N, CA and C atoms as an extended XYZ file, in Angstrom:
471
Properties=species:S:1:pos:R:3:atomname:S:1:resname:S:1:resid:I:1 pbc="F F F"
N       344.895      -37.069       20.071 N   MET     1
C       344.311      -37.907       19.622 CA  MET     1
C       345.339      -38.462       18.206 C   MET     1
N       345.449      -39.797       18.259 N   GLY     2
C       346.362      -40.344       17.311 CA  GLY     2
C       344.514      -40.659       16.220 C   GLY     2
N       345.239      -41.318       15.614 N   LYS     3
C       344.167      -42.495       14.969 CA  LYS     3
C       343.780      -43.506       15.926 C   LYS     3
N       342.305      -43.923       15.238 N   VAL     4
C       341.617      -45.053       15.870 CA  VAL     4
C       341.350      -46.513       14.877 C   VAL     4
N       341.205      -47.446       15.157 N   PHE     5
C       340.840      -48.619       14.299 CA  PHE     5
C       339.586      -49.097       14.257 C   PHE     5
N       338.989      -48.936       13.622 N   GLU     6
C       337.266      -49.725       13.735 CA  GLU     6
C       336.906      -50.438       12.913 C   GLU     6
N       336.439      -51.541       13.214 N   CYS     7
C       336.224      -52.342       12.673 CA  CYS     7
C       334.396      -53.332       13.252 C   CYS     7
N       333.844      -54.041       12.390 N   GLU     8
C       332.697      -54.790       13.038 CA  GLU     8
C       333.184      -56.223       12.726 C   GLU     8
N       332.329      -56.937       13.966 N   ILE     9
C       332.679      -57.846       14.718 CA  ILE     9
C       331.235      -58.677       14.021 C   ILE     9
N       330.223      -59.836       13.130 N   GLN    10
C       329.980      -59.904       13.462 CA  GLN    10
C       329.060      -60.988       14.473 C   GLN    10
N       327.852      -60.398       14.777 N   ALA    11
C       327.374      -61.303       15.831 CA  ALA    11
C       326.519      -63.001       15.471 C   ALA    11
N       327.657      -63.966       16.443 N   ARG    12
C       326.961      -65.030       16.220 CA  ARG    12
C       325.706      -65.550       17.236 C   ARG    12
N       324.679      -66.592       16.963 N   LEU    13
C       324.082      -66.914       18.076 CA  LEU    13
C       325.263      -67.625       19.186 C   LEU    13
N       326.026      -68.155       19.015 N   ARG    14
C       326.636      -68.814       19.962 CA  ARG    14
C       327.026      -67.689       21.149 C   ARG    14
N       327.048      -66.162       21.090 N   ASP    15
C       326.956      -65.628       21.370 CA  ASP    15
C       326.620      -65.015       22.936 C   ASP    15
N       324.855      -65.617       22.355 N   ILE    16
C       323.944      -65.837       24.034 CA  ILE    16
C       323.609      -66.572       24.711 C   ILE    16
N       323.354      -66.771       25.600 N   ASN    17
C       323.487      -66.827       26.544 CA  ASN    17
C       321.695      -67.273       27.353 C   ASN    17
N       321.561      -68.234       28.095 N   LEU    18
C       320.015      -68.456       27.855 CA  LEU    18
C       319.285      -67.309       28.746 C   LEU    18
N       320.135      -66.497       29.059 N   GLY    19
C       319.076      -64.901       29.134 CA  GLY    19
C       318.733      -64.519       27.868 C   GLY    19
N       319.394      -64.943       27.555 N   GLY    20
C       319.223      -64.097       25.646 CA  GLY    20
C       319.839      -62.764       26.066 C   GLY    20
N       320.784      -62.699       26.587 N   HIS    21
C       322.217      -61.430       26.213 CA  HIS    21
C       323.308      -61.968       25.954 C   HIS    21
N       324.673      -61.297       25.138 N   VAL    22
C       325.733      -61.999       25.073 CA  VAL    22
C       326.341      -62.351       26.656 C   VAL    22
N       326.873      -62.966       26.208 N   ASP    23
C       327.747      -63.668       27.391 CA  ASP    23
C       329.295      -62.611       27.378 C   ASP    23
N       328.990      -62.593       29.036 N   ASN    24
C       330.292      -61.964       29.145 CA  ASN    24
C       331.779      -62.706       28.509 C   ASN    24
N       332.088      -64.077       27.983 N   VAL    25
C       333.028      -64.457       27.462 CA  VAL    25
C       332.892      -64.712       25.814 C   VAL    25
N       332.063      -64.195       25.356 N   GLU    26
C       332.225      -63.930       23.955 CA  GLU    26
C       332.187      -62.060       23.729 C   GLU    26
N       331.905      -61.357       24.644 N   ALA    27
C       332.185      -60.336       24.646 CA  ALA    27
C       333.995      -59.490       24.828 C   ALA    27
N       334.049      -60.589       25.443 N   ILE    28
C       335.400      -60.480       25.052 CA  ILE    28
C       336.546      -61.027       23.903 C   ILE    28
N       335.600      -62.299       23.433 N   ARG    29
C       335.988      -63.362       21.661 CA  ARG    29
C       336.036      -62.167       21.489 C   ARG    29
N       335.304      -60.773       20.785 N   VAL    30
C       334.582      -59.723       20.220 CA  VAL    30
C       335.517      -58.892       20.072 C   VAL    30
N       336.206      -58.559       21.427 N   LEU    31
C       336.988      -57.731       21.586 CA  LEU    31
C       338.693      -58.307       21.015 C   LEU    31
N       338.900      -59.769       21.437 N   ASP    32
C       340.278      -60.158       20.639 CA  ASP    32
C       340.100      -60.427       19.683 C   ASP    32
N       338.822      -60.869       19.121 N   GLU    33
C       338.250      -60.736       17.324 CA  GLU    33
C       339.310      -59.485       16.447 C   GLU    33
N       338.867      -58.548       17.087 N   ALA    34
C       338.615      -57.177       16.845 CA  ALA    34
C       340.267      -56.614       17.191 C   ALA    34
N       340.824      -57.061       18.114 N   ARG    35
C       342.570      -56.791       18.403 CA  ARG    35
C       343.426      -57.240       17.637 C   ARG    35
N       343.158      -58.523       17.525 N   LEU    36
C       344.127      -60.036       16.574 CA  LEU    36
C       343.853      -59.122       15.199 C   LEU    36
N       343.119      -58.802       15.096 N   MET    37
C       342.462      -58.149       13.401 CA  MET    37
C       343.449      -56.546       13.239 C   MET    37
N       343.542      -55.549       13.947 N   PHE    38
C       344.041      -54.768       14.212 CA  PHE    38
C       345.216      -54.822       13.790 C   PHE    38
N       346.025      -55.569       15.252 N   LEU    39
C       347.212      -55.733       14.998 CA  LEU    39
C       348.011      -57.002       14.337 C   LEU    39
N       347.266      -57.661       13.966 N   ARG    40
C       348.255      -58.322       12.514 CA  ARG    40
C       347.548      -58.710       11.146 C   ARG    40
N       346.172      -58.216       10.624 N   HIS    41
C       344.954      -58.523        9.735 CA  HIS    41
C       344.497      -57.080        8.891 C   HIS    41
N       344.951      -55.916        9.953 N   ALA    42
C       343.530      -55.308        9.193 CA  ALA    42
C       344.937      -54.412        7.833 C   ALA    42
N       343.812      -53.963        7.342 N   ARG    43
C       344.759      -53.352        5.992 CA  ARG    43
C       343.883      -51.621        6.357 C   ARG    43
N       346.088      -51.205        6.614 N   LEU    44
C       345.476      -49.627        7.799 CA  LEU    44
C       345.316      -48.394        7.318 C   LEU    44
N       345.936      -48.734        5.261 N   ALA    45
C       345.678      -47.576        4.425 CA  ALA    45
C       345.240      -48.019        3.087 C   ALA    45
N       344.841      -47.356        1.906 N   ALA    46
C       344.482      -47.359        1.038 CA  ALA    46
C       345.707      -48.331        0.350 C   ALA    46
N       345.508      -49.711       -0.091 N   GLY    47
C       346.585      -49.798       -1.276 CA  GLY    47
C       347.696      -50.524        0.107 C   GLY    47
N       347.442      -50.264        0.760 N   ASP    48
C       348.709      -51.524        2.015 CA  ASP    48
C       347.693      -53.037        1.947 C   ASP    48
N       349.048      -53.216        2.338 N   GLU    49
C       348.656      -55.307        2.654 CA  GLU    49
C       348.091      -55.076        3.431 C   GLU    49
N       347.055      -56.049        3.450 N   PRO    50
C       346.177      -56.306        5.054 CA  PRO    50
C       347.949      -57.269        5.903 C   PRO    50
N       348.352      -56.671        6.592 N   ARG    51
C       349.379      -57.275        7.048 CA  ARG    51
C       349.272      -56.421        8.865 C   ARG    51
N       348.232      -55.665        9.486 N   GLY    52
C       348.278      -55.061       10.596 CA  GLY    52
C       348.984      -54.331       10.843 C   GLY    52
N       348.695      -53.208       12.098 N   LEU    53
C       349.629      -52.475       13.022 CA  LEU    53
C       351.260      -53.030       13.248 C   LEU    53
N       351.372      -54.419       13.118 N   LEU    54
C       352.463      -55.162       13.670 CA  LEU    54
C       353.341      -55.262       12.569 C   LEU    54
N       353.112      -54.809       11.532 N   ARG    55
C       353.701      -55.428       10.701 CA  ARG    55
C       355.194      -55.188       10.243 C   ARG    55
N       355.281      -55.122       11.081 N   ASP    56
C       357.318      -54.332       11.093 CA  ASP    56
C       357.948      -55.847       12.047 C   ASP    56
N       356.845      -56.288       12.766 N   LEU    57
C       357.805      -57.609       13.837 CA  LEU    57
C       358.384      -58.366       12.821 C   LEU    57
N       360.068      -58.989       13.532 N   PRO    58
C       360.604      -59.353       12.766 CA  PRO    58
C       359.838      -61.063       12.714 C   PRO    58
N       360.302      -61.790       12.315 N   PRO    59
C       359.693      -63.658       13.143 CA  PRO    59
C       360.383      -64.109       13.546 C   PRO    59
N       359.063      -64.629       14.545 N   GLY    60
C       359.832      -65.584       15.568 CA  GLY    60
C       359.679      -64.165       17.058 C   GLY    60
N       358.941      -62.628       16.708 N   VAL    61
C       358.498      -62.054       17.555 CA  VAL    61
C       356.593      -61.934       17.645 C   VAL    61
N       356.397      -62.201       18.555 N   THR    62
C       354.795      -62.178       18.548 CA  THR    62
C       354.684      -61.762       20.223 C   THR    62
N       353.620      -60.856       20.248 N   GLU    63
C       353.061      -60.286       21.079 CA  GLU    63
C       352.316      -61.515       22.107 C   GLU    63
N       352.371      -61.212       23.164 N   LEU    64
C       351.431      -62.183       24.806 CA  LEU    64
C       350.651      -61.083       25.375 C   LEU    64
N       349.873      -61.716       25.542 N   VAL    65
C       348.259      -60.903       26.594 CA  VAL    65
C       349.226      -61.070       28.227 C   VAL    65
N       349.466      -59.719       28.328 N   GLY    66
C       349.763      -59.227       29.478 CA  GLY    66
C       348.650      -59.263       30.799 C   GLY    66
N       347.633      -58.203       30.491 N   SER    67
C       346.455      -58.536       31.232 CA  SER    67
C       345.494      -57.722       30.523 C   SER    67
N       344.250      -57.920       31.521 N   GLN    68
C       343.665      -57.382       30.775 CA  GLN    68
C       341.967      -56.897       31.689 C   GLN    68
N       341.558      -55.831       31.177 N   HIS    69
C       340.800      -55.239       32.299 CA  HIS    69
C       339.671      -54.314       31.841 C   HIS    69
N       338.582      -55.658       31.925 N   VAL    70
C       337.385      -55.167       31.190 CA  VAL    70
C       335.985      -54.692       32.064 C   VAL    70
N       335.387      -54.077       31.670 N   GLU    71
C       333.995      -53.541       32.188 CA  GLU    71
C       332.882      -53.214       31.456 C   GLU    71
N       331.451      -53.978       31.764 N   TYR    72
C       330.291      -54.068       31.456 CA  TYR    72
C       329.648      -53.084       31.455 C   TYR    72
N       329.223      -52.230       30.713 N   HIS    73
C       328.392      -50.444       31.395 CA  HIS    73
C       326.841      -50.924       30.540 C   HIS    73
N       326.430      -51.479       29.539 N   ALA    74
C       325.112      -52.228       29.557 CA  ALA    74
C       325.221      -53.740       28.757 C   ALA    74
N       324.029      -54.166       29.385 N   GLU    75
C       323.497      -55.336       28.716 CA  GLU    75
C       323.824      -55.477       26.723 C   GLU    75
N       324.203      -56.161       26.273 N   MET    76
C       324.312      -56.784       24.871 CA  MET    76
C       322.769      -57.365       24.432 C   MET    76
N       322.136      -57.166       23.947 N   ARG    77
C       321.246      -58.061       23.642 CA  ARG    77
C       321.798      -58.775       22.208 C   ARG    77
N       321.117      -59.937       21.647 N   PHE    78
C       321.677      -60.316       20.745 CA  PHE    78
C       320.762      -60.070       19.492 C   PHE    78
N       321.269      -59.136       18.339 N   ALA    79
C       320.217      -58.930       17.265 CA  ALA    79
C       320.487      -59.312       16.323 C   ALA    79
N       319.588      -60.276       15.053 N   ALA    80
C       320.596      -60.718       13.773 CA  ALA    80
C       321.286      -59.748       12.987 C   ALA    80
N       322.146      -60.107       12.531 N   TYR    81
C       323.179      -59.462       11.601 CA  TYR    81
C       323.464      -58.113       11.804 C   TYR    81
N       323.266      -57.551       12.860 N   GLN    82
C       323.425      -56.837       13.618 CA  GLN    82
C       324.882      -57.135       13.919 C   GLN    82
N       326.439      -56.520       13.546 N   PRO    83
C       327.256      -56.395       13.703 CA  PRO    83
C       327.697      -55.597       15.253 C   PRO    83
N       328.869      -56.314       15.868 N   PHE    84
C       329.171      -55.455       17.508 CA  PHE    84
C       330.272      -54.202       16.656 C   PHE    84
N       330.466      -52.713       17.312 N   LEU    85
C       331.329      -51.984       16.655 CA  LEU    85
C       332.182      -51.755       17.567 C   LEU    85
N       333.302      -52.033       17.088 N   VAL    86
C       334.899      -51.858       18.637 CA  VAL    86
C       335.888      -50.678       17.631 C   VAL    86
N       336.163      -50.221       18.908 N   ARG    87
C       337.223      -48.967       18.645 CA  ARG    87
C       338.373      -49.498       19.325 C   ARG    87
N       339.295      -49.339       18.492 N   ILE    88
C       340.743      -49.709       19.364 CA  ILE    88
C       341.403      -48.673       19.087 C   ILE    88
N       342.387      -48.435       20.437 N   TRP    89
C       343.792      -47.329       19.618 CA  TRP    89
C       344.901      -47.900       21.147 C   TRP    89
N       346.282      -47.548       20.234 N   VAL    90
C       347.190      -47.629       21.381 CA  VAL    90
C       347.451      -46.629       23.015 C   VAL    90
N       347.176      -46.960       23.941 N   SER    91
C       347.212      -46.247       25.032 CA  SER    91
C       348.251      -46.502       25.918 C   SER    91
N       349.059      -46.867       25.710 N   HIS    92
C       350.832      -47.181       25.582 CA  HIS    92
C       351.443      -48.084       25.254 C   HIS    92
N       352.561      -47.133       25.424 N   VAL    93
C       354.283      -48.232       24.592 CA  VAL    93
C       355.517      -48.193       25.682 C   VAL    93
N       355.340      -49.051       26.083 N   GLY    94
C       356.713      -48.780       26.659 CA  GLY    94
C       358.189      -48.880       25.936 C   GLY    94
N       358.274      -49.722       26.865 N   ARG    95
C       360.304      -51.068       26.355 CA  ARG    95
C       360.447      -52.214       25.440 C   ARG    95
N       359.463      -52.127       25.885 N   SER    96
C       358.585      -53.897       25.211 CA  SER    96
C       356.985      -54.708       25.641 C   SER    96
N       356.915      -53.566       25.987 N   SER    97
C       355.057      -53.574       26.342 CA  SER    97
C       354.776      -52.660       25.712 C   SER    97
N       352.940      -52.432       25.381 N   PHE    98
C       351.820      -52.158       24.642 CA  PHE    98
C       350.582      -52.310       25.614 C   PHE    98
N       349.920      -51.192       25.636 N   ALA    99
C       348.646      -51.689       26.107 CA  ALA    99
C       347.134      -50.702       24.506 C   ALA    99
N       346.003      -51.482       24.602 N   VAL   100
C       345.532      -50.995       23.572 CA  VAL   100
C       344.000      -50.720       24.512 C   VAL   100
N       343.401      -49.958       24.448 N   SER   101
C       342.231      -49.566       24.780 CA  SER   101
C       340.731      -49.773       23.360 C   SER   101
N       339.815      -50.180       24.114 N   SER   102
C       338.637      -50.944       22.870 CA  SER   102
C       337.663      -50.488       23.683 C   SER   102
N       336.979      -49.692       22.463 N   GLU   103
C       335.130      -49.753       23.235 CA  GLU   103
C       334.337      -51.360       22.089 C   GLU   103
N       333.160      -51.502       22.452 N   LEU   104
C       332.459      -51.989       21.984 CA  LEU   104
C       330.904      -51.518       21.647 C   LEU   104
N       330.718      -51.392       20.944 N   ARG   105
C       329.353      -50.942       21.094 CA  ARG   105
C       328.259      -52.473       20.606 C   ARG   105
N       327.039      -51.691       20.735 N   VAL   106
C       325.622      -52.192       19.490 CA  VAL   106
C       325.595      -51.731       18.335 C   VAL   106
N       325.487      -50.415       18.602 N   ALA   107
C       325.349      -49.860       16.797 CA  ALA   107
C       326.033      -48.326       17.611 C   ALA   107
N       325.924      -47.577       16.526 N   PRO   108
C       326.439      -46.306       16.489 CA  PRO   108
C       326.484      -45.258       17.272 C   PRO   108
N       324.798      -45.059       17.655 N   ASP   109
C       324.622      -44.648       18.425 CA  ASP   109
C       324.603      -44.613       19.502 C   ASP   109
N       325.145      -45.575       20.206 N   HIS   110
C       325.062      -46.180       21.035 CA  HIS   110
C       326.732      -45.834       22.027 C   HIS   110
N       326.116      -45.721       23.361 N   PRO   111
C       327.379      -45.623       23.863 CA  PRO   111
C       327.960      -47.001       24.329 C   PRO   111
N       329.957      -46.752       24.212 N   PRO   112
C       330.425      -48.744       24.350 CA  PRO   112
C       329.007      -49.255       25.507 C   PRO   112
N       329.392      -50.676       25.528 N   ALA   113
C       328.985      -51.115       25.903 CA  ALA   113
C       330.036      -51.850       26.938 C   ALA   113
N       330.901      -52.495       26.550 N   VAL   114
C       331.661      -52.410       26.923 CA  VAL   114
C       333.085      -51.685       26.656 C   VAL   114
N       334.078      -51.936       28.113 N   VAL   115
C       335.413      -50.501       27.214 CA  VAL   115
C       335.897      -52.302       28.091 C   VAL   115
N       337.424      -51.499       27.429 N   ALA   116
C       338.419      -52.939       27.706 CA  ALA   116
C       340.019      -51.987       28.013 C   ALA   116
N       341.125      -52.432       28.713 N   GLU   117
C       342.392      -52.096       28.145 CA  GLU   117
C       343.036      -53.392       28.441 C   GLU   117
N       343.898      -53.718       27.095 N   THR   118
C       344.536      -55.218       27.015 CA  THR   118
C       346.206      -54.810       26.614 C   THR   118
N       347.056      -55.648       27.758 N   ALA   119
C       348.151      -55.067       27.877 CA  ALA   119
C       348.686      -56.116       27.282 C   ALA   119
N       350.184      -56.372       26.408 N   ALA   120
C       350.550      -57.366       25.940 CA  ALA   120
C       351.949      -57.242       25.205 C   ALA   120
N       353.474      -57.671       26.098 N   VAL   121
C       354.948      -57.841       25.892 CA  VAL   121
C       355.450      -58.360       24.517 C   VAL   121
N       356.388      -58.133       24.178 N   PHE   122
C       356.493      -58.407       22.834 CA  PHE   122
C       357.023      -59.050       23.144 C   PHE   122
N       357.302      -61.025       22.177 N   TRP   123
C       358.343      -61.872       23.155 CA  TRP   123
C       359.017      -62.826       22.233 C   TRP   123
N       359.743      -62.860       22.174 N   ASP   124
C       361.353      -63.379       21.280 CA  ASP   124
C       360.991      -65.467       21.664 C   ASP   124
N       360.908      -65.613       20.658 N   THR   125
C       360.072      -66.550       20.926 CA  THR   125
C       361.404      -67.915       20.872 C   THR   125
N       362.721      -67.300       19.885 N   ALA   126
C       363.796      -67.897       20.346 CA  ALA   126
C       364.460      -67.547       20.848 C   ALA   126
N       364.724      -66.205       21.831 N   ALA   127
C       365.491      -66.413       23.122 CA  ALA   127
C       364.572      -66.387       23.821 C   ALA   127
N       363.351      -67.010       24.312 N   GLY   128
C       362.691      -67.091       25.463 CA  GLY   128
C       363.006      -65.192       26.253 C   GLY   128
N       362.508      -64.348       25.594 N   THR   129
C       362.812      -63.495       26.353 CA  THR   129
C       362.059      -62.060       25.853 C   THR   129
N       361.268      -61.117       26.745 N   ALA   130
C       360.920      -59.709       25.976 CA  ALA   130
C       362.268      -59.524       24.924 C   ALA   130
N       361.067      -58.964       24.027 N   TRP   131
C       361.772      -58.251       22.288 CA  TRP   131
C       361.633      -56.335       22.652 C   TRP   131
N       362.471      -56.093       22.956 N   PRO   132
C       362.550      -54.617       22.642 CA  PRO   132
C       361.964      -53.977       21.633 C   PRO   132
N       360.854      -52.959       21.763 N   ILE   133
C       360.286      -52.771       20.676 CA  ILE   133
C       361.409      -51.721       19.974 C   ILE   133
N       361.471      -52.087       18.313 N   SER   134
C       362.068      -50.859       18.233 CA  SER   134
C       361.547      -49.935       17.499 C   SER   134
N       362.648      -49.637       17.009 N   ASP   135
C       361.664      -48.386       16.344 CA  ASP   135
C       360.823      -47.969       14.737 C   ASP   135
N       360.909      -48.916       14.532 N   ALA   136
C       359.940      -48.919       13.558 CA  ALA   136
C       358.284      -49.402       13.432 C   ALA   136
N       358.159      -50.279       14.168 N   VAL   137
C       357.153      -51.100       15.678 CA  VAL   137
C       356.706      -49.786       16.903 C   VAL   137
N       357.917      -49.227       17.054 N   ARG   138
C       357.608      -48.142       17.826 CA  ARG   138
C       356.722      -46.768       17.315 C   ARG   138
N       357.006      -46.576       15.817 N   GLY   139
C       356.353      -45.657       15.443 CA  GLY   139
C       354.769      -46.364       14.571 C   GLY   139
N       354.946      -47.348       14.528 N   ALA   140
C       353.759      -47.201       13.890 CA  ALA   140
C       352.379      -46.960       15.066 C   ALA   140
N       353.043      -47.672       16.419 N   LEU   141
C       352.131      -48.116       17.552 CA  LEU   141
C       351.929      -46.734       17.732 C   LEU   141
N       353.014      -45.591       17.685 N   GLU   142
C       352.403      -44.266       18.250 CA  GLU   142
C       351.614      -43.368       17.258 C   GLU   142
N       351.495      -43.895       16.378 N   GLU   143
C       350.514      -43.227       15.342 CA  GLU   143
C       348.873      -43.807       15.595 C   GLU   143
N       348.832      -44.917       16.141 N   TYR   144
C       347.400      -44.863       17.379 CA  TYR   144
C       347.273      -44.602       18.908 C   TYR   144
N       348.442      -43.581       19.122 N   ALA   145
C       348.431      -43.360       20.561 CA  ALA   145
C       347.217      -42.746       21.077 C   ALA   145
N       346.674      -42.684       21.948 N   GLY   146
C       345.622      -41.592       22.570 CA  GLY   146
C       345.714      -42.142       23.841 C   GLY   146
N       344.541      -41.157       24.856 N   GLU   147
C       344.412      -41.652       25.804 CA  GLU   147
C       343.830      -43.137       25.936 C   GLU   147
N       344.220      -43.265       27.716 N   PRO   148
C       343.657      -44.817       28.090 CA  PRO   148
C       342.278      -44.440       28.244 C   PRO   148
N       340.973      -45.436       27.877 N   VAL   149
C       340.100      -45.457       27.653 CA  VAL   149
C       339.277      -45.181       29.508 C   VAL   149
N       338.999      -44.409       29.862 N   PRO   150
C       338.234      -44.132       30.882 CA  PRO   150
C       337.365      -45.564       32.154 C   PRO   150
N       338.201      -46.097       33.393 N   LEU   151
C       337.922      -47.527       33.408 CA  LEU   151
C       337.579      -46.971       35.276 C   LEU   151
N       336.610      -47.414       36.061 N   ARG   152
C       335.850      -47.126       37.458 CA  ARG   152
C       337.430      -47.852       37.809 C   ARG   152
N       337.579      -46.996       39.354 N   PRO   153
C       338.340      -47.089       39.990 CA  PRO   153
C       338.578      -48.824       40.332 C   PRO   153
N       339.421      -49.185       41.088 N   ARG   154
C       338.777      -51.087       41.592 CA  ARG   154
C       338.352      -50.710       42.922 C   ARG   154
N       337.926      -51.540       43.210 N   PRO   155
C       337.299      -51.532       44.845 CA  PRO   155
C       338.271      -51.362       45.638 C   PRO   155
N       338.142      -50.697       47.181 N   GLY   156
C       338.936      -50.555       47.767 CA  GLY   156
C       340.596      -49.851       47.391 C   GLY   156
N       340.242      -48.519       46.839 N   ARG   157
C       341.624      -48.650       46.137 CA  ARG   157
C       340.536      -46.436       45.949 C   ARG   157
């Protein structure tokens, strides 16, 4: 497995629902925030600018989420001042798309409460079409390449 990005996302009171546990929509928000940090805002090496994994994308090229598969493995109770722990890595690189796998934990010694795989396509906003991945971007993605997060088989398959 290549490198793995790890970060903490602070839990908020708004993350809990009336039952007192973290709402499924908020769990996806946490994963989305961590993914955005990894791709666009993380300082990935000492001395690096905080520009994330996609620092070599040309202006006008963005990534659009095409699909997201999320599985909930354990209840997440809100604990004040205890951040969520997220691990992310690249699980697929195609011609103009890629996927990242994610694990969300409530404590370092806990198994993942949520696992997900998110697929995205690079989009050239001026041309209105998919953008073929450049060698520089492909190289950055491949530094973090690993196996997809294990997901349960879909019902009926």
